[in-house]
Amino acid sequence: MTFSVHGQAVSRGIAIGRAVLVASSRMDVAHYFIGEDQIHGELSRLRDARDAVVAEITRVQQTLLESADKGAHHELTALLDVHLMLLQDTQLQEGVKHWVQERHYNAEWALTSQLEQLAKQFDEMEDPYLRERKADLEQVVERMLRHMRGVASPVGRAPAVADGPGEDLRDDPLVLVAHDLSPADMLQFKQSVFAGFVTDVGGKTSHTAIVARSMDIPAVVGARTASHLVQQDDWVIIDGDTGVVIVNPSPIVLAEYGFKQRQGEVERERLSRIKNTPAVTLDGERVELLANIEQPEDSTPAFSVGAVGLELNRTAFLFMGRDGKLPDEEEQYEAYRRAVEGMHGLPVTIRTVDVGADKPLDRSNRDDHLNPALGLRAIRWSLSEPAMFLTQLRAVLRAAAHGKINLLIPMLAHSSEILQVKALLARAKEQLDARAAVYGKVKLGAMIEVPAAALAVRMFLKHFDYLSIGTNDLIQYTLAIDRVDETVAHLYDPLHPAVLQLVANTISECRAQGKGVSVCGEMAGDVTMTRLLLGLGLRSFSMHPSQILAVKQQILRADTRKLRAWAQEVVHSDDPAALMAD
Ligand code: PEP
Ligand code: MG
């Protein structure tokens, strides 16, 4: 029977293969009571398993250290350190001992019981970074269980596939379906026979997703029930572009995706040829392609695809998971200076701290309000913590002495907020003057993320050098849809006429006044939107580096003179989607 499951698309491309299932550790462990005389044996089985996993992880780390691109694996090595620490954790060891000695649980049962107990403690932690360590604990326990079953990690070994009568399945490509995958599994994955993977759990920022993206493997995470529904050897299509997993597809669907897959490969190869081609339309309009990056270190891949500037979107990376201890001016200055110096004269946009709602900072920023997306987030939070905001402004101003910086303020709506931002920027300069510190000029920009801002765009233009449209939030707030709530995800529509009119209005007002305007939400990297945005007059797009070449290709094929009238028609239509193919 054909069916599909949906998850988060985390790593693009299409993988087609037969499913190899990795059972969730906690579902299939044996549960039985042991006798007094078996306690010693069970405890030594646990010790052996732990030692084996420690040795396994240490080996993987060693391989990483010796590999040519060890810099690329820096994050993975750090994660493996966390796994080693968890394995040595006394709470885990003592707890397991307790279950075996006091309750006479068998080793596996004791291990999973202790896991459940610790998992609850992790769930109750306020710090999101620490909460996420629960997944790491689950992964190391799963590895220990595999050892106790006498089975090594299923990734990397030749998987067992059932031979049907008269058919040899060994030549079929294989995809992995698991409840979760550990970073160590992911590394072995690279050398394994698997063409892609699906996991039940995980979000776009889960470690598994991060590693999948860095390896460029088609993957879908958070597919919830996938590992329950998919059977061993089922044919599975993983569409890493849309997050869809199709199980037992009909021959027609299989052929269609096979075609898409081959097309994708050819396309990627072809796209790499326009790396150095300037982004200019057929009618000679030059378009600026900027890369949204999370950390200064991400700038190298951005330049390799021809980005002409960077948006350092998540200065929050400096602020998160620090247990309320915010980075001081010096630490921020150093980080921003490094980013700017790495630009070789190209501009870097620094967004002021944008935390809250789906981007919690840590316990000091924990949001237990009913509507966190409408609460104290982004600039609202910065203005409520003027000392913190001034520190960031001073650090940015000082870094501006080393290169071009565009300062970008998220989620403004009110004129009072605009005036406060400007007053605080002036105050930051005064503070720097008072101590004779060297600083540079910044261009000041506002993000248009709230419908109120898009409608009052003229008010914004009186105060700002440029505007940047954050379509992710603009769509959320225009359509009253929580962007992280999967139950309303189907209503999240970039082509809603209201959204398009707000985007169009912002672009045209900026152009009329000769001010710069860009789009920095996901819409900018969506190739189906490129022509429309060009037709509306947009000439600056900011997106994830992996999207840049595909968008550039659309630009090279576009003639903006022909797109203008059509774009207006789309924006003013009741059914813009119907006109998009024209
Ligand atoms: C946006 O809202 O479109 C945006 C770029 O910001 P973020 O996704 O970080 O909220
Ligand atoms: Mg936003």
Coordinates of C-alpha atoms and ligand atoms in Angstrom, one line a residue:
M1 CA 0.0 0.0 0.0
T2 CA 1.3 3.4 -0.9
F3 CA 1.3 6.1 1.8
S4 CA 3.3 9.2 2.6
V5 CA 4.6 10.7 5.8
H6 CA 5.6 14.3 6.3
G7 CA 8.5 15.7 8.2
Q8 CA 11.0 18.5 8.1
A9 CA 13.0 18.9 5.0
V10 CA 16.5 19.4 6.3
S11 CA 18.9 18.4 3.6
R12 CA 18.0 18.7 -0.1
G13 CA 17.9 16.1 -2.9
I14 CA 16.0 12.9 -3.5
A15 CA 17.0 9.5 -2.3
I16 CA 15.2 6.3 -3.4
G17 CA 15.8 3.0 -1.9
R18 CA 14.6 0.0 0.2
A19 CA 14.1 0.7 3.8
V20 CA 16.5 -0.6 6.4
L21 CA 14.9 -0.1 9.8
V22 CA 16.8 0.7 12.9
A23 CA 14.5 -0.1 15.8
S24 CA 14.2 2.4 18.6
S25 CA 16.2 1.2 21.6
R26 CA 13.4 1.4 24.1
M27 CA 10.8 -0.6 22.2
D28 CA 12.6 -3.8 21.8
V29 CA 14.6 -4.4 24.9
A30 CA 14.0 -7.5 27.0
H31 CA 12.4 -7.1 30.4
Y32 CA 12.9 -9.8 33.0
F33 CA 14.0 -10.2 36.6
I34 CA 17.4 -11.7 37.4
G35 CA 18.5 -13.8 40.3
E36 CA 20.8 -12.7 43.0
D37 CA 23.6 -14.7 41.5
Q38 CA 23.2 -13.0 38.1
I39 CA 23.8 -9.4 39.4
H40 CA 27.5 -9.5 38.9
G41 CA 27.2 -10.8 35.4
E42 CA 24.6 -8.2 34.4
L43 CA 26.8 -5.4 35.8
S44 CA 29.8 -6.6 33.9
R45 CA 27.7 -6.8 30.7
L46 CA 26.8 -3.1 31.2
R47 CA 30.5 -2.2 31.8
D48 CA 31.6 -4.0 28.7
A49 CA 29.0 -2.3 26.6
R50 CA 30.0 1.1 28.0
D51 CA 33.7 0.4 27.4
A52 CA 32.9 -0.8 23.8
V53 CA 30.9 2.4 23.0
V54 CA 33.7 4.6 24.5
A55 CA 36.2 2.7 22.3
E56 CA 33.9 3.1 19.3
I57 CA 33.5 6.8 19.7
T58 CA 37.1 7.3 20.5
R59 CA 38.0 5.5 17.2
V60 CA 35.6 7.7 15.3
Q61 CA 37.1 10.8 16.9
Q62 CA 40.6 9.6 15.9
T63 CA 39.4 9.1 12.3
L64 CA 38.1 12.7 12.3
L65 CA 41.3 14.1 13.7
E66 CA 43.3 12.3 11.0
S67 CA 40.9 13.2 8.2
A68 CA 41.9 15.8 5.7
D69 CA 38.9 18.1 6.3
K70 CA 39.0 18.0 10.1
G71 CA 38.0 21.7 10.3
A72 CA 34.6 20.7 8.8
H73 CA 34.1 18.1 11.5
H74 CA 34.8 20.4 14.4
E75 CA 31.2 20.4 15.5
L76 CA 31.0 16.6 15.3
T77 CA 34.1 16.1 17.4
A78 CA 32.6 18.4 20.1
L79 CA 29.4 16.4 20.0
L80 CA 31.3 13.1 20.4
D81 CA 33.0 14.7 23.5
V82 CA 29.5 15.2 24.9
H83 CA 28.7 11.6 24.2
L84 CA 31.9 10.4 26.0
M85 CA 31.0 12.6 29.0
L86 CA 27.5 11.2 29.2
L87 CA 28.8 7.7 29.2
Q88 CA 31.0 8.5 32.2
D89 CA 28.1 10.3 34.0
T90 CA 27.8 9.0 37.5
Q91 CA 24.0 9.5 37.6
L92 CA 23.7 7.1 34.7
Q93 CA 26.1 4.6 36.1
E94 CA 24.8 4.7 39.7
G95 CA 21.2 4.7 38.6
V96 CA 21.7 1.6 36.4
K97 CA 23.5 -0.2 39.2
H98 CA 20.5 0.6 41.5
W99 CA 18.0 -1.0 39.1
V100 CA 20.1 -4.1 38.8
Q101 CA 21.1 -4.5 42.5
E102 CA 18.0 -3.3 44.2
R103 CA 15.3 -4.2 41.7
H104 CA 16.9 -7.1 40.0
Y105 CA 16.2 -5.8 36.5
N106 CA 18.1 -7.3 33.7
A107 CA 20.8 -5.0 32.2
E108 CA 18.9 -3.7 29.3
W109 CA 15.8 -3.0 31.4
A110 CA 17.9 -1.2 34.0
L111 CA 19.6 0.9 31.3
T112 CA 16.4 2.0 29.7
S113 CA 14.7 2.6 33.1
Q114 CA 17.5 5.0 34.1
L115 CA 17.4 6.6 30.7
E116 CA 13.7 7.3 31.2
Q117 CA 14.4 8.8 34.6
L118 CA 17.2 11.1 33.3
A119 CA 15.2 12.0 30.2
K120 CA 12.5 13.4 32.4
Q121 CA 15.1 15.5 34.2
F122 CA 16.3 16.8 30.9
D123 CA 12.8 17.6 29.8
E124 CA 12.4 19.8 32.9
M125 CA 15.5 21.8 32.3
E126 CA 14.9 25.4 31.4
D127 CA 18.0 25.8 29.2
P128 CA 17.1 24.6 25.7
Y129 CA 20.7 23.7 25.0
L130 CA 20.8 21.4 28.0
R131 CA 17.3 20.1 27.2
E132 CA 18.6 19.0 23.8
R133 CA 21.3 16.9 25.4
K134 CA 18.5 14.4 26.1
A135 CA 18.8 13.2 22.5
D136 CA 22.5 12.7 23.0
L137 CA 21.9 10.6 26.1
E138 CA 19.3 8.5 24.1
Q139 CA 21.9 8.0 21.4
V140 CA 24.6 6.7 23.7
V141 CA 22.2 4.4 25.5
E142 CA 21.1 3.1 22.2
R143 CA 24.6 2.3 21.2
M144 CA 25.2 0.5 24.5
L145 CA 22.0 -1.6 23.9
R146 CA 23.3 -2.5 20.5
H147 CA 26.5 -3.8 22.0
M148 CA 24.6 -5.8 24.6
R149 CA 22.6 -7.4 21.9
G150 CA 25.9 -8.3 20.3
V151 CA 25.0 -6.1 17.3
A152 CA 27.3 -3.4 16.2
S153 CA 26.0 -0.1 14.8
P154 CA 23.8 -0.9 11.9
V155 CA 25.2 2.0 9.9
G156 CA 28.1 1.0 7.9
R157 CA 27.8 -2.8 8.1
A158 CA 26.2 -4.6 5.2
P159 CA 22.5 -4.6 6.1
A160 CA 20.5 -7.7 6.0
V161 CA 18.0 -7.7 3.2
A162 CA 15.5 -10.4 2.6
D163 CA 15.8 -12.3 -0.7
G164 CA 12.5 -12.8 -2.3
P165 CA 12.0 -15.8 -4.6
G166 CA 14.0 -15.4 -7.7
E167 CA 15.1 -11.8 -7.0
D168 CA 18.3 -10.4 -5.6
L169 CA 17.7 -7.3 -3.6
R170 CA 21.3 -6.7 -2.8
D171 CA 21.8 -4.4 -5.8
D172 CA 18.9 -2.1 -4.7
P173 CA 19.9 1.2 -3.1
L174 CA 19.1 1.4 0.6
V175 CA 17.8 4.2 2.8
L176 CA 17.8 4.2 6.6
V177 CA 14.7 4.7 8.7
A178 CA 15.3 5.2 12.4
H179 CA 13.8 6.7 15.4
D180 CA 16.9 8.9 15.7
L181 CA 20.5 8.9 14.5
S182 CA 23.5 9.8 16.5
P183 CA 26.2 12.1 15.1
A184 CA 28.6 9.1 15.2
D185 CA 26.2 7.1 13.1
M186 CA 26.0 10.0 10.7
L187 CA 29.7 9.9 10.2
Q188 CA 29.8 6.2 9.4
F189 CA 26.8 7.0 7.2
K190 CA 29.1 8.8 4.8
Q191 CA 31.0 5.6 4.1
S192 CA 28.0 3.4 4.2
V193 CA 25.7 2.2 1.5
F194 CA 22.7 4.3 2.5
A195 CA 21.5 6.9 0.1
G196 CA 19.5 9.0 2.5
F197 CA 17.7 8.8 5.9
V198 CA 14.4 9.5 7.7
T199 CA 14.1 9.9 11.4
D200 CA 11.0 10.1 13.6
V201 CA 12.4 12.9 15.8
G202 CA 14.4 16.0 15.3
G203 CA 13.9 19.5 14.1
K204 CA 15.7 21.7 11.7
T205 CA 18.2 22.6 14.4
S206 CA 18.7 19.1 15.7
H207 CA 22.3 17.8 15.6
T208 CA 21.3 15.1 13.1
A209 CA 19.9 17.8 10.8
I210 CA 23.0 20.0 11.1
V211 CA 25.3 17.1 10.2
A212 CA 23.0 16.0 7.3
R213 CA 23.2 19.5 5.8
S214 CA 26.9 19.7 6.2
M215 CA 27.2 16.4 4.4
D216 CA 24.6 17.2 1.8
I217 CA 22.7 14.0 2.2
P218 CA 18.9 13.9 1.3
A219 CA 17.2 13.7 4.7
V220 CA 13.9 14.2 6.4
V221 CA 13.7 14.4 10.2
G222 CA 10.7 14.7 12.5
A223 CA 8.6 12.3 10.4
R224 CA 7.1 11.2 13.8
T225 CA 5.7 7.7 13.0
A226 CA 7.9 6.8 10.1
S227 CA 9.9 4.1 11.9
H228 CA 6.6 2.5 13.0
L229 CA 4.9 2.6 9.7
V230 CA 7.7 1.7 7.3
Q231 CA 8.5 -2.0 7.0
Q232 CA 11.8 -3.6 6.4
D233 CA 12.5 -3.6 2.6
D234 CA 9.7 -1.2 1.7
W235 CA 10.5 1.0 -1.2
V236 CA 10.9 4.6 0.1
I237 CA 11.3 7.9 -1.6
I238 CA 12.9 10.6 0.5
D239 CA 12.3 14.1 -0.8
G240 CA 14.7 16.2 1.1
D241 CA 13.4 19.3 -0.7
T242 CA 9.8 19.1 0.5
G243 CA 10.1 16.8 3.6
V244 CA 7.8 14.2 2.1
V245 CA 8.5 10.5 2.5
I246 CA 6.6 8.2 0.1
V247 CA 6.4 4.6 1.1
N248 CA 5.8 1.8 -1.5
P249 CA 5.2 4.3 -4.4
S250 CA 3.4 3.1 -7.5
P251 CA 5.7 2.5 -10.5
I252 CA 4.6 5.8 -12.0
V253 CA 5.5 7.8 -8.9
L254 CA 8.8 5.9 -8.6
A255 CA 9.6 6.7 -12.2
E256 CA 8.7 10.3 -11.7
Y257 CA 11.0 10.7 -8.7
G258 CA 13.7 8.7 -10.4
F259 CA 13.5 11.3 -13.1
K260 CA 13.5 14.1 -10.6
Q261 CA 16.5 12.6 -8.9
R262 CA 18.5 12.4 -12.1
Q263 CA 17.5 15.9 -13.0
G264 CA 18.6 17.1 -9.6
E265 CA 22.1 15.7 -10.1
V266 CA 22.4 17.1 -13.6
E267 CA 21.1 20.5 -12.3
R268 CA 23.6 20.7 -9.5
E269 CA 26.4 19.9 -11.8
R270 CA 25.2 22.5 -14.2
L271 CA 24.6 25.2 -11.5
S272 CA 28.2 25.0 -10.3
R273 CA 29.2 26.4 -13.7
I274 CA 27.6 29.8 -12.9
K275 CA 29.5 30.3 -9.6
N276 CA 31.6 33.1 -11.0
T277 CA 28.9 34.6 -13.3
P278 CA 27.7 38.0 -12.1
A279 CA 24.0 38.0 -11.3
V280 CA 22.6 40.2 -14.1
T281 CA 19.3 39.8 -15.8
L282 CA 18.9 39.6 -19.6
D283 CA 18.0 43.3 -19.6
G284 CA 21.1 44.2 -17.7
E285 CA 19.7 44.7 -14.2
R286 CA 22.3 43.8 -11.6
V287 CA 21.1 41.9 -8.7
E288 CA 22.8 41.6 -5.3
L289 CA 22.9 38.1 -3.8
L290 CA 23.7 38.0 -0.1
A291 CA 24.2 35.0 2.1
N292 CA 22.4 34.5 5.3
I293 CA 24.8 32.9 7.7
E294 CA 24.5 31.9 11.3
Q295 CA 28.1 32.3 12.4
P296 CA 31.1 34.1 11.0
E297 CA 32.7 30.7 10.2
D298 CA 30.0 30.1 7.6
S299 CA 31.3 32.7 5.3
T300 CA 33.6 30.5 3.2
P301 CA 30.8 28.4 1.6
A302 CA 29.0 31.6 1.0
F303 CA 31.8 33.2 -1.0
S304 CA 32.4 30.0 -3.0
V305 CA 29.0 30.4 -4.6
G306 CA 29.5 34.1 -5.3
A307 CA 27.7 35.9 -2.5
V308 CA 28.5 39.6 -2.6
G309 CA 27.8 40.2 1.1
L310 CA 26.7 38.5 4.2
E311 CA 23.9 38.8 6.6
L312 CA 24.9 37.7 10.0
N313 CA 21.4 36.9 11.1
R314 CA 21.7 35.2 14.3
T315 CA 24.0 37.4 16.4
A316 CA 22.0 35.4 19.0
F317 CA 24.6 32.6 18.5
L318 CA 26.7 34.7 20.7
F319 CA 24.0 35.1 23.3
M320 CA 22.3 31.7 23.5
G321 CA 22.9 29.0 26.1
R322 CA 25.0 31.1 28.4
D323 CA 22.9 30.7 31.4
G324 CA 22.0 34.3 31.5
K325 CA 25.6 35.5 31.3
L326 CA 25.6 37.7 28.2
P327 CA 28.7 38.3 26.1
D328 CA 30.6 41.5 27.0
E329 CA 31.5 44.2 24.6
E330 CA 35.0 42.9 23.9
E331 CA 33.8 39.4 23.1
Q332 CA 31.1 40.7 20.7
Y333 CA 33.6 43.2 19.2
E334 CA 36.0 40.4 18.4
A335 CA 33.4 38.3 16.8
Y336 CA 32.0 41.1 14.6
R337 CA 35.5 42.3 13.7
R338 CA 36.5 38.8 12.6
A339 CA 33.3 38.6 10.4
V340 CA 34.0 42.0 8.9
E341 CA 37.7 41.4 8.3
G342 CA 36.9 38.2 6.5
M343 CA 34.8 40.1 4.0
H344 CA 37.7 41.8 2.1
G345 CA 35.8 45.0 1.6
L346 CA 32.3 43.5 1.1
P347 CA 29.6 44.6 3.4
V348 CA 28.4 42.5 6.3
T349 CA 24.9 43.0 7.8
I350 CA 24.7 42.5 11.5
R351 CA 21.2 42.0 12.9
T352 CA 20.8 43.0 16.5
V353 CA 19.9 40.3 18.8
D354 CA 16.7 38.6 17.7
V355 CA 15.6 36.2 20.5
G356 CA 12.3 35.2 21.9
A357 CA 9.4 33.1 20.7
D358 CA 10.9 30.2 18.6
K359 CA 14.4 31.4 19.4
P360 CA 14.6 31.3 23.2
L361 CA 17.8 32.5 24.8
D362 CA 18.0 30.5 28.0
R363 CA 16.3 30.5 31.3
S364 CA 16.4 34.3 31.7
N365 CA 14.5 34.5 28.4
R366 CA 12.2 31.5 29.0
D367 CA 8.9 32.3 27.5
D368 CA 5.9 30.8 29.2
H369 CA 3.5 33.4 28.0
L370 CA 0.5 32.3 26.0
N371 CA 1.6 33.9 22.8
P372 CA 5.4 34.2 22.8
A373 CA 5.5 35.2 19.1
L374 CA 3.5 38.3 20.1
G375 CA 5.5 38.9 23.3
L376 CA 8.8 40.4 24.3
R377 CA 11.0 39.3 21.5
A378 CA 13.6 40.8 19.0
I379 CA 13.9 44.6 19.4
R380 CA 11.2 44.6 22.1
W381 CA 13.5 42.5 24.2
S382 CA 16.6 44.6 23.3
L383 CA 14.8 47.8 24.3
S384 CA 13.7 46.3 27.6
E385 CA 17.4 45.5 28.3
P386 CA 19.1 48.8 27.3
A387 CA 22.4 48.0 28.9
M388 CA 22.6 44.8 26.9
F389 CA 21.6 46.6 23.7
L390 CA 24.0 49.4 24.2
T391 CA 26.8 46.9 24.7
Q392 CA 25.9 45.3 21.4
L393 CA 25.7 48.7 19.6
R394 CA 29.1 49.7 20.9
A395 CA 30.6 46.4 19.8
V396 CA 29.1 46.8 16.3
L397 CA 30.2 50.4 16.0
R398 CA 33.8 49.5 17.0
A399 CA 33.9 46.6 14.5
A400 CA 32.7 49.1 11.8
A401 CA 36.1 50.7 12.0
H402 CA 37.4 47.5 10.2
G403 CA 35.0 47.3 7.3
K404 CA 31.5 48.0 6.0
I405 CA 28.7 47.2 8.4
N406 CA 25.0 47.4 7.9
L407 CA 23.2 47.4 11.2
L408 CA 19.8 45.8 11.0
I409 CA 17.0 46.0 13.6
P410 CA 14.5 43.2 13.8
M411 CA 10.7 43.4 14.3
L412 CA 10.2 47.1 14.7
A413 CA 6.6 48.4 14.5
H414 CA 6.2 51.6 16.4
S415 CA 7.7 55.0 15.8
S416 CA 8.6 55.1 19.6
E417 CA 10.7 52.0 19.1
I418 CA 12.4 53.6 16.1
L419 CA 13.2 56.7 18.1
Q420 CA 14.5 54.7 21.0
V421 CA 16.8 52.7 18.7
K422 CA 18.2 55.9 17.3
A423 CA 18.6 57.5 20.7
L424 CA 20.4 54.4 22.0
L425 CA 22.7 54.4 18.9
A426 CA 23.6 58.0 19.6
R427 CA 24.2 57.2 23.3
A428 CA 26.5 54.3 22.3
K429 CA 28.5 56.7 20.2
E430 CA 28.7 59.2 23.1
Q431 CA 29.9 56.4 25.4
L432 CA 32.6 55.4 22.9
D433 CA 33.6 59.1 22.4
A434 CA 33.9 59.5 26.2
R435 CA 36.5 56.9 26.3
A436 CA 38.1 57.9 23.0
A437 CA 37.4 54.5 21.4
V438 CA 37.8 54.1 17.7
Y439 CA 34.6 53.3 15.8
G440 CA 33.2 53.5 12.3
K441 CA 30.0 54.5 10.5
V442 CA 27.2 52.0 10.1
K443 CA 24.2 52.0 7.7
L444 CA 21.1 51.7 9.7
G445 CA 18.4 49.3 8.4
A446 CA 15.0 48.1 9.7
M447 CA 13.5 44.7 9.2
I448 CA 9.9 44.8 7.9
E449 CA 8.5 41.8 9.7
V450 CA 5.2 43.0 11.0
P451 CA 2.3 44.1 8.8
A452 CA 2.1 47.4 10.7
A453 CA 5.7 48.2 9.6
A454 CA 4.9 47.2 6.0
L455 CA 1.9 49.5 6.0
A456 CA 3.8 52.4 7.6
V457 CA 6.8 52.0 5.4
R458 CA 7.1 55.7 4.8
M459 CA 7.5 56.4 8.5
F460 CA 10.4 53.9 8.5
L461 CA 12.0 55.4 5.5
K462 CA 12.3 58.8 7.3
H463 CA 14.7 57.1 9.7
F464 CA 16.5 54.3 8.0
D465 CA 19.1 54.0 5.2
Y466 CA 17.5 50.7 4.0
L467 CA 14.9 48.1 4.7
S468 CA 15.0 44.3 4.7
I469 CA 11.8 42.3 4.5
G470 CA 11.7 39.4 6.8
T471 CA 9.1 37.4 5.1
N472 CA 9.1 34.5 7.5
D473 CA 7.7 36.7 10.3
L474 CA 5.8 38.9 7.9
I475 CA 3.8 35.9 6.7
Q476 CA 3.4 34.6 10.3
Y477 CA 2.0 37.9 11.5
T478 CA -0.1 38.8 8.4
L479 CA -1.8 35.5 8.4
A480 CA -1.9 35.0 12.2
I481 CA -0.2 31.7 11.9
D482 CA 2.5 30.5 14.4
R483 CA 5.4 29.6 12.1
V484 CA 6.5 26.8 14.4
D485 CA 3.1 25.2 14.9
E486 CA 2.8 22.3 12.5
T487 CA -1.0 22.1 12.9
V488 CA -1.4 25.3 11.0
A489 CA 1.6 24.9 8.7
H490 CA -0.8 24.3 5.7
L491 CA -2.0 27.9 6.1
Y492 CA 1.4 29.4 5.9
D493 CA 1.1 30.8 2.4
P494 CA 3.8 33.2 0.9
L495 CA 1.4 33.7 -2.0
H496 CA -1.5 35.1 0.0
P497 CA -2.6 38.3 -1.7
A498 CA -2.2 40.2 1.6
V499 CA 1.4 39.1 2.0
L500 CA 2.2 39.9 -1.6
Q501 CA 0.7 43.4 -1.3
L502 CA 2.7 44.2 1.8
V503 CA 5.9 43.0 0.1
A504 CA 5.1 44.9 -3.1
N505 CA 4.3 48.0 -1.2
T506 CA 7.5 47.9 0.8
I507 CA 9.7 47.4 -2.3
S508 CA 8.0 50.1 -4.4
E509 CA 8.1 52.7 -1.6
C510 CA 11.8 52.1 -1.1
R511 CA 12.5 52.4 -4.8
A512 CA 10.5 55.5 -5.1
Q513 CA 12.6 57.1 -2.4
G514 CA 15.9 55.7 -3.7
K515 CA 16.5 53.6 -0.6
G516 CA 17.9 50.1 -0.6
V517 CA 15.5 47.2 0.0
S518 CA 16.1 43.5 0.3
V519 CA 14.2 40.3 1.2
C520 CA 15.9 38.2 3.8
G521 CA 13.2 35.6 4.7
E522 CA 13.0 32.1 3.1
M523 CA 11.1 33.7 0.2
A524 CA 14.3 35.1 -1.2
G525 CA 15.8 31.7 -1.6
D526 CA 12.7 30.2 -3.1
V527 CA 13.3 29.9 -6.8
T528 CA 9.5 29.9 -7.6
M529 CA 9.4 33.4 -6.2
T530 CA 12.4 34.9 -7.9
R531 CA 10.7 36.1 -11.1
L532 CA 7.9 37.7 -9.1
L533 CA 10.2 39.5 -6.7
L534 CA 12.3 40.8 -9.7
G535 CA 9.1 41.9 -11.4
L536 CA 8.2 43.8 -8.2
G537 CA 11.5 45.6 -8.4
L538 CA 13.6 43.7 -5.9
R539 CA 17.3 43.8 -6.6
S540 CA 18.7 42.4 -3.4
F541 CA 18.1 38.9 -2.1
S542 CA 19.5 37.4 1.0
M543 CA 19.4 33.6 1.5
H544 CA 21.0 30.4 2.7
P545 CA 24.2 29.9 0.7
S546 CA 23.0 26.6 -0.7
Q547 CA 20.2 28.4 -2.6
I548 CA 22.3 31.1 -4.2
L549 CA 23.2 29.4 -7.4
A550 CA 19.6 28.2 -8.1
V551 CA 18.3 31.8 -7.6
K552 CA 21.1 33.2 -9.7
Q553 CA 20.1 31.0 -12.5
Q554 CA 16.6 32.4 -12.4
I555 CA 18.0 35.9 -12.5
L556 CA 20.2 35.2 -15.5
R557 CA 17.1 34.0 -17.4
A558 CA 14.8 36.8 -16.4
D559 CA 13.9 40.0 -18.3
T560 CA 12.6 42.4 -15.7
R561 CA 10.9 44.6 -18.4
K562 CA 8.6 41.6 -19.2
L563 CA 8.0 40.7 -15.6
R564 CA 6.7 44.1 -14.3
A565 CA 3.1 44.0 -15.6
W566 CA 2.8 40.3 -14.8
A567 CA 4.0 40.8 -11.3
Q568 CA 1.4 43.6 -10.6
E569 CA -1.3 41.3 -12.0
V570 CA -0.2 38.5 -9.6
V571 CA -0.1 40.8 -6.6
H572 CA -3.6 42.1 -7.3
S573 CA -5.2 38.7 -8.1
D574 CA -7.4 36.8 -5.7
D575 CA -5.6 33.7 -6.7
P576 CA -1.9 34.6 -7.3
A577 CA -0.8 31.0 -7.3
A578 CA -2.9 30.4 -10.5
L579 CA -0.9 33.1 -12.3
M580 CA 2.5 32.1 -11.1
A581 CA 3.1 29.6 -13.9
D582 CA 2.4 32.2 -16.6
Ligands
PEP1 C1 12.3 36.5 8.8 O1 11.5 36.7 9.8 O2 11.9 36.5 7.6 C2 13.7 36.5 9.1 C3 14.6 36.6 8.1 O3 14.1 36.3 10.4 P1 14.0 35.0 11.2 O4 13.6 33.9 10.3 O5 15.3 34.8 11.8 O6 12.9 35.3 12.2
MG2 MG 12.3 37.3 11.7

